[in-house]
Tab-separated table of C-alpha atoms in Angstrom:
chain	number	residue	atom	x	y	z
F	29	MET	CA	-8.341	86.011	27.913
F	30	PRO	CA	-5.941	83.059	27.707
F	31	GLY	CA	-7.170	79.698	26.564
F	32	GLN	CA	-7.510	76.835	29.017
F	33	CYS	CA	-6.624	73.162	28.837
F	34	LEU	CA	-8.653	71.900	31.761
F	35	SER	CA	-8.388	68.568	33.485
F	36	GLY	CA	-12.098	67.758	33.172
F	37	LYS	CA	-14.342	66.163	35.773
F	38	TYR	CA	-12.610	62.781	36.003
F	39	LEU	CA	-8.837	62.885	36.168
F	40	ASP	CA	-8.382	59.258	35.156
F	41	LYS	CA	-10.058	60.156	31.837
F	42	CYS	CA	-7.556	62.969	31.283
F	43	GLY	CA	-4.516	60.735	31.329
F	44	ALA	CA	-3.015	57.565	32.761
F	45	CYS	CA	-2.337	57.015	36.449
F	46	GLN	CA	-0.577	54.490	38.669
F	47	GLY	CA	-0.704	54.250	42.447
F	48	PHE	CA	-3.993	56.168	42.645
F	49	ARG	CA	-7.627	55.211	43.154
F	50	ARG	CA	-10.522	57.290	41.869
F	51	GLY	CA	-12.824	59.016	44.356
F	52	GLU	CA	-16.557	59.535	43.985
F	53	GLY	CA	-16.069	63.054	42.643
F	54	GLY	CA	-13.526	62.012	40.017
F	55	GLU	CA	-10.493	63.033	42.106
F	56	LEU	CA	-7.493	60.738	42.601
F	57	HIS	CA	-6.354	59.431	46.000
F	58	LEU	CA	-3.016	57.815	46.746
F	59	LYS	CA	-3.439	54.100	47.385
F	60	GLY	CA	-0.614	53.770	49.885
F	61	ARG	CA	0.951	55.836	52.648
F	62	ASP	CA	4.513	54.897	51.727
F	63	THR	CA	4.435	54.684	47.926
F	64	PRO	CA	4.106	57.515	45.387
F	65	GLY	CA	1.500	57.883	42.679
F	66	TYR	CA	2.182	58.768	39.040
F	67	PHE	CA	0.011	60.669	36.585
F	68	VAL	CA	0.711	61.394	32.906
F	69	SER	CA	-1.774	63.618	31.115
F	70	ARG	CA	-3.101	63.202	27.632
F	71	ILE	CA	-1.848	65.545	24.897
F	72	TYR	CA	-3.205	69.097	25.070
F	73	ASP	CA	-3.333	71.164	21.878
F	74	SER	CA	-3.059	74.975	21.831
F	75	GLY	CA	-3.842	75.134	18.106
F	76	GLY	CA	-0.664	76.882	16.905
F	77	ARG	CA	2.964	75.907	16.456
F	78	GLY	CA	5.493	77.500	18.750
F	79	THR	CA	2.916	78.571	21.320
F	80	GLN	CA	4.359	80.198	24.401
F	81	TRP	CA	2.220	78.794	27.202
F	82	ASN	CA	1.210	80.727	30.296
F	83	ARG	CA	1.146	78.688	33.504
F	84	LEU	CA	0.138	75.443	35.213
F	85	VAL	CA	-2.029	75.328	38.342
F	86	LEU	CA	-2.570	72.163	40.409
F	87	ASP	CA	-5.358	71.562	42.912
F	88	ILE	CA	-3.805	68.974	45.187
F	89	GLY	CA	-3.960	68.226	48.919
F	90	ARG	CA	-1.710	70.214	51.209
F	91	ASP	CA	-0.333	67.023	52.711
F	92	ALA	CA	0.889	65.825	49.313
F	93	VAL	CA	4.397	66.448	47.977
F	94	PRO	CA	4.280	66.915	44.168
F	95	ARG	CA	7.006	66.800	41.543
F	96	VAL	CA	5.725	68.404	38.364
F	97	HIS	CA	7.104	68.305	34.816
F	98	VAL	CA	5.641	69.875	31.658
F	99	TRP	CA	6.865	69.008	28.179
F	100	LEU	CA	6.031	71.310	25.241
F	101	PHE	CA	6.496	70.100	21.649
F	102	ASP	CA	5.301	70.754	18.096
F	103	GLU	CA	5.112	67.218	16.639
F	104	ARG	CA	2.121	65.243	17.874
F	105	ALA	CA	3.672	61.946	16.814
F	106	ALA	CA	6.510	62.518	19.277
F	107	GLY	CA	4.020	62.891	22.113
F	108	GLU	CA	2.025	59.823	21.047
F	109	ALA	CA	5.193	57.710	21.005
F	110	VAL	CA	5.414	58.066	24.793
F	111	ASP	CA	2.179	56.082	25.178
F	112	ALA	CA	3.870	52.997	23.756
F	113	ARG	CA	5.868	52.530	26.954
F	114	GLU	CA	4.620	49.704	29.149
F	115	SER	CA	3.838	51.435	32.426
F	116	VAL	CA	2.831	54.882	33.625
F	117	LYS	CA	6.029	54.973	35.680
F	118	GLU	CA	8.100	54.527	32.503
F	119	GLN	CA	6.095	57.252	30.744
F	120	TYR	CA	6.701	59.543	33.707
F	121	ASP	CA	10.446	58.827	33.706
F	122	TRP	CA	10.742	59.640	30.000
F	123	LEU	CA	8.683	62.830	30.221
F	124	SER	CA	10.478	64.068	33.341
F	125	THR	CA	13.764	63.733	31.438
F	126	HIS	CA	12.587	65.587	28.318
F	127	ALA	CA	10.356	68.219	29.985
F	128	GLN	CA	11.492	71.841	29.810
F	129	TYR	CA	9.703	72.943	32.991
F	130	HIS	CA	10.080	71.403	36.438
F	131	SER	CA	8.649	72.372	39.812
F	132	ASP	CA	7.901	71.104	43.311
F	133	TYR	CA	5.110	73.652	43.717
F	134	ARG	CA	1.424	73.685	42.797
F	135	GLU	CA	1.841	76.505	40.314
F	136	MET	CA	4.549	77.431	37.834
F	137	PRO	CA	4.974	79.661	34.759
F	138	LEU	CA	5.444	77.893	31.423
F	139	TYR	CA	7.639	80.491	29.749
F	140	GLY	CA	11.168	81.840	30.021
F	141	ARG	CA	13.143	79.074	28.250
F	142	LYS	CA	14.309	79.414	24.657
F	143	ASP	CA	13.304	75.805	23.910
F	144	GLY	CA	10.149	76.002	26.049
F	145	ARG	CA	7.557	76.503	23.342
F	146	GLY	CA	5.301	74.195	21.384
F	147	ARG	CA	1.823	73.566	20.061
F	148	PHE	CA	1.280	70.546	22.314
F	149	ALA	CA	1.752	70.001	26.053
F	150	ARG	CA	1.868	67.021	28.409
F	151	LEU	CA	1.987	66.965	32.196
F	152	ALA	CA	3.922	64.371	34.196
F	153	LEU	CA	3.254	64.312	37.945
F	154	GLU	CA	4.726	62.328	40.815
F	155	VAL	CA	2.945	62.628	44.173
F	156	TYR	CA	4.367	61.530	47.530
F	157	PRO	CA	2.281	61.287	50.711
F	158	GLY	CA	3.159	64.003	53.191
F	159	ASP	CA	3.697	63.908	56.938
F	160	GLY	CA	0.310	65.414	57.768
F	161	GLY	CA	-1.599	62.152	57.546
F	162	GLY	CA	-3.670	63.194	54.507
F	163	ASP	CA	-4.433	60.904	51.592
F	164	GLY	CA	-2.693	63.008	48.934
F	165	VAL	CA	-5.864	63.842	47.034
F	166	PHE	CA	-5.310	65.178	43.503
F	167	LYS	CA	-8.405	67.102	42.376
F	168	SER	CA	-7.612	68.909	39.132
F	169	PHE	CA	-5.105	70.844	37.064
F	170	ALA	CA	-5.236	73.553	34.392
F	171	MET	CA	-2.719	74.715	31.786
F	172	SER	CA	-3.387	78.087	30.164
F	173	PHE	CA	-2.060	79.801	27.050
F	174	PRO	CA	-0.787	82.037	25.553
F	175	LYS	CA	1.783	83.699	27.796
F	176	GLU	CA	0.303	86.372	30.057
F	177	SER	CA	2.867	88.472	31.912
F	178	PHE	CA	2.421	91.625	33.939
F	179	THR	CA	5.418	93.071	32.086
F	180	GLY	CA	2.943	93.756	29.274
F	181	TYR	CA	1.601	96.627	31.382
F	182	LEU	CA	5.066	98.213	31.656
F	183	PRO	CA	6.821	100.514	29.171
F	184	GLU	CA	8.459	98.789	26.180
F	185	LEU	CA	11.891	99.128	27.750
F	186	TYR	CA	10.998	96.650	30.523
F	187	ARG	CA	9.262	94.028	28.410
F	188	ASP	CA	10.740	90.653	27.471
F	189	ASN	CA	12.982	90.778	30.504
F	190	GLY	CA	13.215	87.231	31.859
F	191	GLN	CA	14.422	88.205	35.327
F	192	LEU	CA	11.699	90.830	35.717
F	193	GLU	CA	9.061	88.403	34.443
F	194	ARG	CA	10.038	85.828	37.058
F	195	PHE	CA	9.923	88.481	39.778
F	196	LEU	CA	6.469	89.710	38.726
F	197	ALA	CA	5.195	86.142	38.318
F	198	VAL	CA	4.903	85.896	42.126
F	199	GLN	CA	2.773	89.049	42.366
F	200	GLN	CA	0.844	87.958	39.282
F	201	SER	CA	0.011	84.612	40.852
F	202	ILE	CA	-1.270	86.258	44.051
F	203	TYR	CA	-3.335	88.798	42.131
F	204	LEU	CA	-4.892	86.248	39.751
F	205	GLU	CA	-5.765	83.955	42.655
F	206	VAL	CA	-7.602	86.783	44.406
F	207	GLU	CA	-9.274	87.768	41.123
F	208	ALA	CA	-10.457	84.185	40.552
F	209	ALA	CA	-11.863	84.051	44.090
F	210	VAL	CA	-13.790	87.281	43.471
F	211	ASP	CA	-15.071	86.067	40.097
F	212	THR	CA	-16.437	82.859	41.615
F	213	LEU	CA	-17.847	84.447	44.779
F	214	GLY	CA	-21.374	84.566	43.369
F	215	GLU	CA	-21.260	80.873	42.504
F	216	GLN	CA	-19.858	79.999	45.927
F	217	MET	CA	-22.720	81.828	47.638
F	218	ASP	CA	-25.398	80.273	45.408
F	219	PRO	CA	-26.980	77.255	47.171
F	220	VAL	CA	-28.165	75.834	43.840
F	221	ASN	CA	-24.766	75.723	42.123
F	222	CYS	CA	-22.197	75.500	44.906
F	223	SER	CA	-20.406	72.287	45.831
F	224	LYS	CA	-21.406	70.047	48.750
F	225	ALA	CA	-18.443	71.240	50.821
F	226	GLN	CA	-19.386	74.887	50.247
F	227	ALA	CA	-23.052	74.173	50.995
F	228	VAL	CA	-22.051	72.664	54.347
F	229	ARG	CA	-19.916	75.709	55.023
F	230	LEU	CA	-22.818	78.077	54.301
F	231	ALA	CA	-25.113	76.054	56.556
F	232	ARG	CA	-22.613	76.388	59.395
F	233	TRP	CA	-22.608	80.149	58.952
F	234	MET	CA	-26.376	80.050	59.455
F	235	GLY	CA	-26.093	78.046	62.669
F	236	TRP	CA	-26.938	74.598	61.267
F	237	GLY	CA	-23.483	73.070	61.586
F	238	GLY	CA	-24.672	69.971	63.420
F	239	LEU	CA	-27.328	69.366	60.793
F	240	ALA	CA	-25.418	70.135	57.587
F	241	ASP	CA	-23.356	66.930	57.582
F	242	ARG	CA	-26.413	64.719	58.146
F	243	VAL	CA	-28.857	65.795	55.457
F	244	ASP	CA	-28.745	64.865	51.773
F	245	MET	CA	-27.768	67.463	49.181
F	246	TYR	CA	-31.361	68.150	48.056
F	247	THR	CA	-32.503	68.863	51.629
F	248	LEU	CA	-29.400	70.945	52.295
F	249	ARG	CA	-30.051	73.135	49.254
F	250	ARG	CA	-33.690	73.666	50.328
F	251	LEU	CA	-32.468	74.585	53.796
F	252	LEU	CA	-30.046	77.158	52.388
F	253	GLU	CA	-32.641	78.647	50.037
F	254	SER	CA	-34.948	79.286	53.001
F	255	GLY	CA	-32.099	80.184	55.336
F	256	PRO	CA	-32.126	83.999	55.072
F	257	SER	CA	-35.846	84.161	55.875
F	258	LEU	CA	-35.641	81.553	58.657
F	259	ILE	CA	-32.668	82.965	60.543
F	260	ASN	CA	-34.589	86.025	61.731
F	261	ARG	CA	-37.633	83.940	62.686
F	262	LYS	CA	-36.001	81.418	65.018
F	263	GLY	CA	-38.316	80.357	67.804
F	264	THR	CA	-41.503	81.388	65.969
F	265	CYS	CA	-44.265	79.102	64.741
F	266	GLY	CA	-43.426	79.851	61.125
F	267	TYR	CA	-39.815	78.809	61.752
F	268	TYR	CA	-40.775	75.412	63.166
F	269	ILE	CA	-43.351	74.698	60.463
F	270	ARG	CA	-40.977	75.510	57.587
F	271	LEU	CA	-37.972	73.759	59.114
F	272	THR	CA	-40.016	70.647	59.881
F	273	GLU	CA	-41.360	70.499	56.318
F	274	ILE	CA	-37.868	70.801	54.858
F	275	LEU	CA	-36.340	68.127	57.091
F	276	THR	CA	-39.190	65.603	56.893
F	277	GLY	CA	-40.471	66.267	53.384
F	278	ARG	CA	-44.059	66.321	54.737
F	279	LYS	CA	-46.729	68.916	55.390
F	280	ALA	CA	-46.672	70.277	58.946
F	281	TYR	CA	-49.087	72.211	61.186
F	282	ILE	CA	-48.705	73.764	64.614
F	283	VAL	CA	-51.080	74.162	67.553
F	284	GLU	CA	-50.174	76.772	70.157
F	285	GLU	CA	-51.139	76.764	73.827
F	286	PRO	CA	-50.081	80.269	74.921
F	287	GLY	CA	-51.352	79.813	78.438
F	288	LEU	CA	-49.028	76.865	78.987
F	289	CYS	CA	-46.182	78.318	76.886
F	290	ARG	CA	-46.353	75.173	74.805
F	291	ALA	CA	-46.767	74.270	71.136
F	292	THR	CA	-47.179	71.037	69.222
F	293	VAL	CA	-46.015	70.546	65.647
F	294	PHE	CA	-48.115	67.946	63.809
F	295	ILE	CA	-46.520	66.197	60.840
F	296	ARG	CA	-49.249	64.964	58.495
F	297	GLU	CA	-47.502	61.718	57.456
F	298	LYS	CA	-44.448	59.722	58.361
F	299	PRO	CA	-41.247	61.468	57.207
F	300	GLU	CA	-39.799	60.493	53.843
F	301	PRO	CA	-37.539	57.411	53.956
F	302	GLY	CA	-34.234	58.216	55.617
F	303	LYS	CA	-35.494	61.456	57.168
F	304	GLU	CA	-36.940	60.054	60.394
F	305	LYS	CA	-33.623	60.787	62.127
F	306	HIS	CA	-34.118	64.529	61.631
F	307	LEU	CA	-36.954	64.496	64.176
F	308	ASP	CA	-34.391	63.833	66.904
F	309	TRP	CA	-32.425	66.887	65.781
F	310	LEU	CA	-35.587	69.025	65.864
F	311	ARG	CA	-36.426	67.888	69.412
F	312	ARG	CA	-32.901	68.492	70.684
F	313	ASN	CA	-32.675	71.984	69.216
F	314	VAL	CA	-35.687	73.553	70.888
F	315	PRO	CA	-34.519	76.716	72.718
F	316	LEU	CA	-34.080	76.538	76.474
F	317	GLY	CA	-37.332	77.393	78.255
F	318	ALA	CA	-39.537	76.532	75.272
F	319	ASP	CA	-41.808	73.485	75.148
F	320	VAL	CA	-42.235	72.392	71.530
F	321	ARG	CA	-43.341	68.868	70.733
F	322	PHE	CA	-43.196	67.105	67.371
F	323	VAL	CA	-45.903	64.535	66.663
F	324	VAL	CA	-46.208	62.312	63.613
F	325	LEU	CA	-49.838	61.662	62.771
F	326	GLY	CA	-51.235	58.403	61.446
F	327	ARG	CA	-54.620	57.060	60.381
F	328	THR	CA	-57.379	57.184	63.010
F	329	ASN	CA	-58.474	54.073	64.805
F	330	ARG	CA	-62.045	52.782	64.148
F	331	LEU	CA	-64.267	50.965	66.651
F	332	ASP	CA	-67.985	50.121	66.112
F	333	GLY	CA	-68.407	52.873	63.549
F	334	LEU	CA	-66.911	55.549	65.826
F	335	PHE	CA	-63.657	57.381	65.169
F	336	PHE	CA	-61.347	58.182	68.042
F	337	LEU	CA	-58.840	61.010	67.623
F	338	ASP	CA	-55.733	61.453	69.764
F	339	VAL	CA	-52.217	62.842	69.289
F	340	THR	CA	-51.234	59.880	67.147
F	341	ALA	CA	-54.225	60.155	64.805
F	342	ALA	CA	-54.650	62.080	61.570
F	343	LEU	CA	-57.685	63.349	59.722
F	344	TRP	CA	-58.150	61.292	56.588
F	345	GLU	CA	-60.816	60.426	54.013
F	346	TYR	CA	-63.556	58.424	55.689
F	347	GLU	CA	-66.096	56.056	54.244
F	348	SER	CA	-68.703	56.766	56.935
F	349	GLU	CA	-69.803	59.530	59.289
F	350	LEU	CA	-69.741	59.835	63.062
F	351	SER	CA	-72.690	58.467	65.006
F	352	ALA	CA	-75.789	60.610	65.428
F	353	GLY	CA	-74.588	61.923	68.762
F	354	GLY	CA	-71.157	62.886	67.447
F	355	VAL	CA	-69.818	65.784	65.445
F	356	ASN	CA	-69.649	65.753	61.670
F	357	ILE	CA	-66.123	65.256	60.415
F	358	ASP	CA	-66.292	68.522	58.451
F	359	GLY	CA	-66.684	70.409	61.694
F	360	ILE	CA	-63.382	69.272	63.180
F	361	VAL	CA	-60.560	71.792	62.720
F	362	LEU	CA	-57.057	71.446	64.099
F	363	LEU	CA	-55.903	75.010	63.523
């Protein structure tokens, strides 16, 4: 397997940038709609002189227009000298002039030139905002080594053929992209490890599209973990109890009235802070023809030593008992 020089979680820690602002996830966003952004990576080390690198892959918004340059060299001091220039724009200009590989695409091979080898590598990137109205988000990049060409699977006669390598590079790129998607499929389907965007996507597949964008990540992951068992139980008492507990963070009970085709879900305490809004979603998403009510219980009211229970009251720990003519609190059962 080829080695990887990955961008890391925060792009601004992997190089210097100008004309970008950092997003919450570490990605870079263009500051302006009419001005480009510049990024110059730190020095990446393959560990051996004269390394023939493999390829560069950029993860950048479709609305962005990139100009990519990669410079390969063997003397680290030469690469460090670039950092002495005053601005990132000047560093970019110098690197774009001395780079061996240039591209306007999000992927390019880093082999095929006689002078295109070296132990060290630096990336210089210029990003222009596109016409699609996007913000030119730059998420990550990866440079791999050593060279990996599909010509290695051919007879010796066809190897080290530059024209054939460039032709197969297109098929190689398509194949490796599909292979990477297959390799990461398990992670993408795992609610514990997948990204927020993928978690929202999975929730939409399960029919919770209107809810996925509202809940926090912890609640969304709990929803997805219970999703397979809940999907086949929609409309049942177990479905409403479990869904209510996930969305409110509180214990829930249900009382059925089969004769009236009605049910009431009792929530033991007030929902966790910030989750009160999910009650509205629960009420609006009761199936047509069903009568399901959601009631938040509170402490009972006390008057002259008597306790009065209604739909807004909850059973709690009491300091006294009911009057002699009443019923002992231990004899009251909701379910």
